PDB file of C-alpha atoms in Angstrom:
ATOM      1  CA  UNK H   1       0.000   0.000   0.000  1.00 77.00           C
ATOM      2  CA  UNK H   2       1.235   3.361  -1.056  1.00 90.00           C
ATOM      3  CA  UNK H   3       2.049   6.505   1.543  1.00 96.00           C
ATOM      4  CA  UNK H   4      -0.640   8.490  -0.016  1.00 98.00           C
ATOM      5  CA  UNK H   5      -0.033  12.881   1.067  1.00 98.00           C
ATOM      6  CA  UNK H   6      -1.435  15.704   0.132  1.00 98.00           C
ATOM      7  CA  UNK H   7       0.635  18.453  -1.672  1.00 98.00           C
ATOM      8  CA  UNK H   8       0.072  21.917  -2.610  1.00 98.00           C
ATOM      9  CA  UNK H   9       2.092  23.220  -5.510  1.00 97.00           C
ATOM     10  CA  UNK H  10       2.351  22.376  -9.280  1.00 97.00           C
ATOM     11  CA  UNK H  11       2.137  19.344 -10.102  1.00 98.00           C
ATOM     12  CA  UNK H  12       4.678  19.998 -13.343  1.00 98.00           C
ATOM     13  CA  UNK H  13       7.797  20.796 -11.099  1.00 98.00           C
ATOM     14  CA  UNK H  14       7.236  16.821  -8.797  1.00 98.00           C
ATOM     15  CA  UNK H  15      10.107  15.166  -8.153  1.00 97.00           C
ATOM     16  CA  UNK H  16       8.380  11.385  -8.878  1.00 98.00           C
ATOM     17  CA  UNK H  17       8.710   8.628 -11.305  1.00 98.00           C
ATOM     18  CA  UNK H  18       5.732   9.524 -12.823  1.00 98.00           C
ATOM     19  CA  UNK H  19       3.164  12.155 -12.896  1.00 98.00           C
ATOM     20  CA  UNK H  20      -0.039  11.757 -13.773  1.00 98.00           C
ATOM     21  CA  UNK H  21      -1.909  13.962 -16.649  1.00 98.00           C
ATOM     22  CA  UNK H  22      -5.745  14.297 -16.870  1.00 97.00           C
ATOM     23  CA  UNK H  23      -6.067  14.043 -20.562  1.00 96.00           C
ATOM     24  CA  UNK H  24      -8.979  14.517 -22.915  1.00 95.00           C
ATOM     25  CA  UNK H  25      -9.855  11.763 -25.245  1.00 96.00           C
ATOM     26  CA  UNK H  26      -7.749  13.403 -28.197  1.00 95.00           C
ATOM     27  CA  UNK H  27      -4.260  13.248 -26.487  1.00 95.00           C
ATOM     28  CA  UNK H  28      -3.218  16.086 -28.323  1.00 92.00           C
ATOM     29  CA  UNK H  29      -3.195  18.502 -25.345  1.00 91.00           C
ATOM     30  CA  UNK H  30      -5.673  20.822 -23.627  1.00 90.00           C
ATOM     31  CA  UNK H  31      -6.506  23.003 -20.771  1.00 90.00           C
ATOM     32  CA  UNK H  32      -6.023  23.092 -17.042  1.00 91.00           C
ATOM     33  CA  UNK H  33      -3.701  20.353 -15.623  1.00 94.00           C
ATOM     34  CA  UNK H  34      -3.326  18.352 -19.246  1.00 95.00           C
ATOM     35  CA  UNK H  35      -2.072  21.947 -20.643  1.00 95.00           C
ATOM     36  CA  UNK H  36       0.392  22.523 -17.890  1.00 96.00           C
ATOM     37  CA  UNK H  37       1.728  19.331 -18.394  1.00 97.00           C
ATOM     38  CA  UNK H  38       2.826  19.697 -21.769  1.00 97.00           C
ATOM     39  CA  UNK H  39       3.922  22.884 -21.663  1.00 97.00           C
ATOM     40  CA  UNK H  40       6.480  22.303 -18.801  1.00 98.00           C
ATOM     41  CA  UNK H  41       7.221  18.973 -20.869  1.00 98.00           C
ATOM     42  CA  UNK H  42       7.803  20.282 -24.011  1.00 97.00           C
ATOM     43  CA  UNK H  43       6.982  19.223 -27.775  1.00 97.00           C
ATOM     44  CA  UNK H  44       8.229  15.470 -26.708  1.00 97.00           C
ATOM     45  CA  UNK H  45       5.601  14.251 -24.707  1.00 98.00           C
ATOM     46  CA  UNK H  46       2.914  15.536 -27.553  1.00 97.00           C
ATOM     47  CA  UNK H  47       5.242  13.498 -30.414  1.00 97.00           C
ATOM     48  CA  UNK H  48       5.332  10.333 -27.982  1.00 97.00           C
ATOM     49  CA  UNK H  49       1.165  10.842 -27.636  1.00 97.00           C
ATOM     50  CA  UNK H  50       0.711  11.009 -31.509  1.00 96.00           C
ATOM     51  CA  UNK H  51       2.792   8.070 -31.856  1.00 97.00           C
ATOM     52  CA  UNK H  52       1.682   5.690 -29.123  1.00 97.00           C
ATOM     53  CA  UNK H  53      -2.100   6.624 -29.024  1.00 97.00           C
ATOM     54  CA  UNK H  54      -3.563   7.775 -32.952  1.00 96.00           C
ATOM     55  CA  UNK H  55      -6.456   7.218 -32.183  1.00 96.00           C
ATOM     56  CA  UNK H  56      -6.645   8.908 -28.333  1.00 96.00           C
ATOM     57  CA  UNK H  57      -7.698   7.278 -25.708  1.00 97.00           C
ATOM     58  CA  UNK H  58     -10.808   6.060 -23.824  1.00 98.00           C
ATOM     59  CA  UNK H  59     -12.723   7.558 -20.767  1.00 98.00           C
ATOM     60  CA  UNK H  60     -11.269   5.480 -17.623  1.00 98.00           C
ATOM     61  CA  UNK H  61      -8.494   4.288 -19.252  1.00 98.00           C
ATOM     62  CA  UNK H  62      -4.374   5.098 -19.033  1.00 98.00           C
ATOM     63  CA  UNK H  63      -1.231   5.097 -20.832  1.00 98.00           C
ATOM     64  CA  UNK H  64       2.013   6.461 -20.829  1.00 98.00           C
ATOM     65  CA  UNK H  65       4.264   8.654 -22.631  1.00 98.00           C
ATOM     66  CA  UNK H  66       8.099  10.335 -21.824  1.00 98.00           C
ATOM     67  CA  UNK H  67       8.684  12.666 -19.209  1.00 98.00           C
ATOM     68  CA  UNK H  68      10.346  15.379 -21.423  1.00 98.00           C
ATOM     69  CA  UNK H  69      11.572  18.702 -19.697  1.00 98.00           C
ATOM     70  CA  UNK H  70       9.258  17.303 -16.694  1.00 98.00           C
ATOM     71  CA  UNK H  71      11.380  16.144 -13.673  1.00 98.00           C
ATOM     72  CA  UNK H  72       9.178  12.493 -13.669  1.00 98.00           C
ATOM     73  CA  UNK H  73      10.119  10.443 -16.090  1.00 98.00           C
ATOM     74  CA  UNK H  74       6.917   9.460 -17.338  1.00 98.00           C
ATOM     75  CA  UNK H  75       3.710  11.459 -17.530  1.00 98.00           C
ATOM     76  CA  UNK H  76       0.607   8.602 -17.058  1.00 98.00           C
ATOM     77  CA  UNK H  77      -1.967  10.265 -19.190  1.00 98.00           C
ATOM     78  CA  UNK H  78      -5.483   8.929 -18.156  1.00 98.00           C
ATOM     79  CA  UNK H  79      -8.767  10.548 -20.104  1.00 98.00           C
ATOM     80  CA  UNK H  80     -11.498  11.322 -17.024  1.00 97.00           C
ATOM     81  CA  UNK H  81     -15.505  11.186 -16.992  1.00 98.00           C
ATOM     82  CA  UNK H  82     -16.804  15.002 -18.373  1.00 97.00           C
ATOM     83  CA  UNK H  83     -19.372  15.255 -15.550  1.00 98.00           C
ATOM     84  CA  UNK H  84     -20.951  18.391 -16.962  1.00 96.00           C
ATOM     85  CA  UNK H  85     -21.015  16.669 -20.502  1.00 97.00           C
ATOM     86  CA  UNK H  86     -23.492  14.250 -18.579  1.00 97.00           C
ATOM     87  CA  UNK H  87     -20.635  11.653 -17.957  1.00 97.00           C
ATOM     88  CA  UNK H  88     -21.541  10.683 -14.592  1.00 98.00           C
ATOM     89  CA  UNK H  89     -20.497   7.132 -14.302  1.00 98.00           C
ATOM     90  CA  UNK H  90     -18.531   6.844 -10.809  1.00 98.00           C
ATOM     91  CA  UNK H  91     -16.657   4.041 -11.974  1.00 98.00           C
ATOM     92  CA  UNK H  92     -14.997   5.636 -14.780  1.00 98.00           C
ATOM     93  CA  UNK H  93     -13.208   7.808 -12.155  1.00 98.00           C
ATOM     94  CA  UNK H  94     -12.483   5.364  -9.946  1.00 98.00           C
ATOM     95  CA  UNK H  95     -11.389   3.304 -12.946  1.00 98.00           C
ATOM     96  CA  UNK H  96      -8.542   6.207 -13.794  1.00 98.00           C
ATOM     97  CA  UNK H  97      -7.106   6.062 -10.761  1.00 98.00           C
ATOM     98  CA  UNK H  98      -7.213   2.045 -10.717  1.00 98.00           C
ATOM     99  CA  UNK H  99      -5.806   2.061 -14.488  1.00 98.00           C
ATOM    100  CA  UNK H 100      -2.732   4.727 -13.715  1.00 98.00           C
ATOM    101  CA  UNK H 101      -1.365   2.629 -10.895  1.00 98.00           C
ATOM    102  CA  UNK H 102      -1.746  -0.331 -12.868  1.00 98.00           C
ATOM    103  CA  UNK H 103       0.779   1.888 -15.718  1.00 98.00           C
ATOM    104  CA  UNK H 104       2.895   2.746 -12.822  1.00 98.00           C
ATOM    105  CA  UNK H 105       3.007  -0.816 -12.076  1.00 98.00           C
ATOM    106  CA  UNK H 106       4.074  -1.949 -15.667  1.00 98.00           C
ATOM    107  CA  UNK H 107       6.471   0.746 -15.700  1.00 98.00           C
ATOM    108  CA  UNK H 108       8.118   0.289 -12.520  1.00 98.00           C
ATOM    109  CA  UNK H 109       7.511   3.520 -11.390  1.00 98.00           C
ATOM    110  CA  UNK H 110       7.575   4.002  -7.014  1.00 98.00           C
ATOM    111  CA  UNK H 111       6.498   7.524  -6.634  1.00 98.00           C
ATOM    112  CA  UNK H 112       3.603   9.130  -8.516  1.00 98.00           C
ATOM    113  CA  UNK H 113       1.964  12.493  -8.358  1.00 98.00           C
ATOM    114  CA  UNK H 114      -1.751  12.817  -9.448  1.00 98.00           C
ATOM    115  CA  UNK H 115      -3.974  15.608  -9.983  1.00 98.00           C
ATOM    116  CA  UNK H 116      -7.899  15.258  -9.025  1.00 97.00           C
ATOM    117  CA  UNK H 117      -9.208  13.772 -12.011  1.00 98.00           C
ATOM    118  CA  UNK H 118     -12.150  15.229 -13.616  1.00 97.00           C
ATOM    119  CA  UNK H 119     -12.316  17.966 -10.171  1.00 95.00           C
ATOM    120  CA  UNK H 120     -11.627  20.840 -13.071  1.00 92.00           C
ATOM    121  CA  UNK H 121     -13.266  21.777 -16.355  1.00 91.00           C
ATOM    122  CA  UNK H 122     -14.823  18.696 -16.335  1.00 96.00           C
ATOM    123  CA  UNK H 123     -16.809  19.607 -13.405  1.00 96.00           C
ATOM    124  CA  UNK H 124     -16.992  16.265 -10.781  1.00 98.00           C
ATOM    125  CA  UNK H 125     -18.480  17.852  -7.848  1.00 98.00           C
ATOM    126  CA  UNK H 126     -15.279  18.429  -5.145  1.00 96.00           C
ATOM    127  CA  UNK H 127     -16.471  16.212  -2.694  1.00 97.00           C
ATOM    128  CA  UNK H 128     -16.772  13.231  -4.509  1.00 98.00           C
ATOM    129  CA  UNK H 129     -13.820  13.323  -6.812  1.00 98.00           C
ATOM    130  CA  UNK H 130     -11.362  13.621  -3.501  1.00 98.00           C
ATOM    131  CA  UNK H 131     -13.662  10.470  -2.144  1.00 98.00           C
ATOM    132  CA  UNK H 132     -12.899   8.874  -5.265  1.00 98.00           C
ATOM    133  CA  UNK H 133      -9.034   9.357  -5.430  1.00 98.00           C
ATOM    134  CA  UNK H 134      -8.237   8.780  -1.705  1.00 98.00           C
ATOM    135  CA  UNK H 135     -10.498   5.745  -1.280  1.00 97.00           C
ATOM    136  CA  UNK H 136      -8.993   4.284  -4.638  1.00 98.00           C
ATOM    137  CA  UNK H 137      -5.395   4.981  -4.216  1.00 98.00           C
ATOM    138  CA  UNK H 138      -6.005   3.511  -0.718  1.00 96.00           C
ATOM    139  CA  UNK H 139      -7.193   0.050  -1.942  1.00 96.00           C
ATOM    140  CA  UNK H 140      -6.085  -0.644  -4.903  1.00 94.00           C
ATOM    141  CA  UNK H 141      -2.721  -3.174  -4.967  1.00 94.00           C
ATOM    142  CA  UNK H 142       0.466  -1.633  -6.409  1.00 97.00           C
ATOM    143  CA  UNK H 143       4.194  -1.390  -6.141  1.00 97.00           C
ATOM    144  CA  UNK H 144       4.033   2.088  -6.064  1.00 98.00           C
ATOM    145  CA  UNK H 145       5.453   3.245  -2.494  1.00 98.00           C
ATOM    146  CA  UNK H 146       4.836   7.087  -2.652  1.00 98.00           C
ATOM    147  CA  UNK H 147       1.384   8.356  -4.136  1.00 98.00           C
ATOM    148  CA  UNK H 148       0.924  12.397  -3.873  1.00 98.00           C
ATOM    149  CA  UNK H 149      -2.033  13.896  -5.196  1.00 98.00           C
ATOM    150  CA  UNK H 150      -1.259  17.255  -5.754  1.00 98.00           C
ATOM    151  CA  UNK H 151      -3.724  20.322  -4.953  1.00 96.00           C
ATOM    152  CA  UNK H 152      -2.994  23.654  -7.145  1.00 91.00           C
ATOM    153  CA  UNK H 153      -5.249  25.163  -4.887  1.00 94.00           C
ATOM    154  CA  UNK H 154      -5.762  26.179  -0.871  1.00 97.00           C
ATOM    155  CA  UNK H 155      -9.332  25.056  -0.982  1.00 96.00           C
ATOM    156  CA  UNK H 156      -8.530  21.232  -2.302  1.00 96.00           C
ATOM    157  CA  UNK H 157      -5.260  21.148  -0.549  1.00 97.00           C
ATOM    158  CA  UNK H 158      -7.311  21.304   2.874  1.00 97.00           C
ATOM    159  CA  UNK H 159      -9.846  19.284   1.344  1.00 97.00           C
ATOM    160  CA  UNK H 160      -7.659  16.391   0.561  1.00 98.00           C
ATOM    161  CA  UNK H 161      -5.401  16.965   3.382  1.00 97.00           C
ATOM    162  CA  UNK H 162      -8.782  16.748   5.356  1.00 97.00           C
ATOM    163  CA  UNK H 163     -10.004  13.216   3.587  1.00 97.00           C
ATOM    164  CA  UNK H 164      -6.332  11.539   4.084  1.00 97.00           C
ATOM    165  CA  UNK H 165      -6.979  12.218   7.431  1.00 92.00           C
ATOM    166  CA  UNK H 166      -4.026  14.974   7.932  1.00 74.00           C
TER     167      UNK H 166
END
């Protein structure tokens, strides 16, 4: 079971293995945390998405790509529910969280930094999508040792801190 701690900072500038992007079904870049992440990274990680997923990827699902200027060596890209397109299915979320440590797995990866999926543009109520995370990342099996989810903001940063128990 993974130490599992709340940050608050950017989640670009982690020192981890991995970091974890939420990505839109395109993989070719976007807003919020997805556009951070490839700006810091640089042109590489969008070349390594083009190559390893032409055709995107699906909602609840993961993959990986390079690091690039990030510090983490990989970015886990995972696409998220769109609760206010009327995506609402709790087990899509739960099933990004499930699918990233799974990547983290296969990659060998012991420290990864997420973001709260879908908590952003996509509009997942707070509450539940920082249920979702910390009771996921608390049961699911992995080899990961260190999981941070990292909060950009005050607000989440307690909120998280609050559900981890801190």
């Amino acid at each position: 079971m993974p130490v599992i701690t709340a940050v608050l900072g950017d989640i670009t500038t982690q020192d981890v293995d991995a970091v974890v992007n939420a990505a839109n079904n395109a993989m070719r870049g976007g807003g919020g945390v997805d556009g951070a992440i490839h700006r810091a990274g640089g042109p590489a990680i969008l070349r390594d998405c083009i190559e390893r997923f032409p055709h995107g990827l699906a909602t609840g699902d993961a993959g990986w790509t390079i690091g690039g200027e990030l510090p983490a060596r990989w970015v886990i890209h995972t696409v998220g529910p769109n609760y206010s397109a009327g995506q609402r299915d709790r087990g899509l979320l739960v099933s990004c969280y499930r699918r990233s440590l799974e990547v983290a797995d296969e990659l060998g990866a012991r420290s990864v930094a997420f973001p709260l999926i879908s908590a952003g543009i996509y509009g997942w109520p707070r509450e539940d999508a920082v249920a979702a995370a910390v009771e996921t990342l608390s049961l699911v099996r992995s080899s990961v040792e260190v999981v941070r989810i990292v909060a950009f903001s005050r607000d989440m940063h307690g909120d998280v801190s609050a559900a981890l128990g801190a």
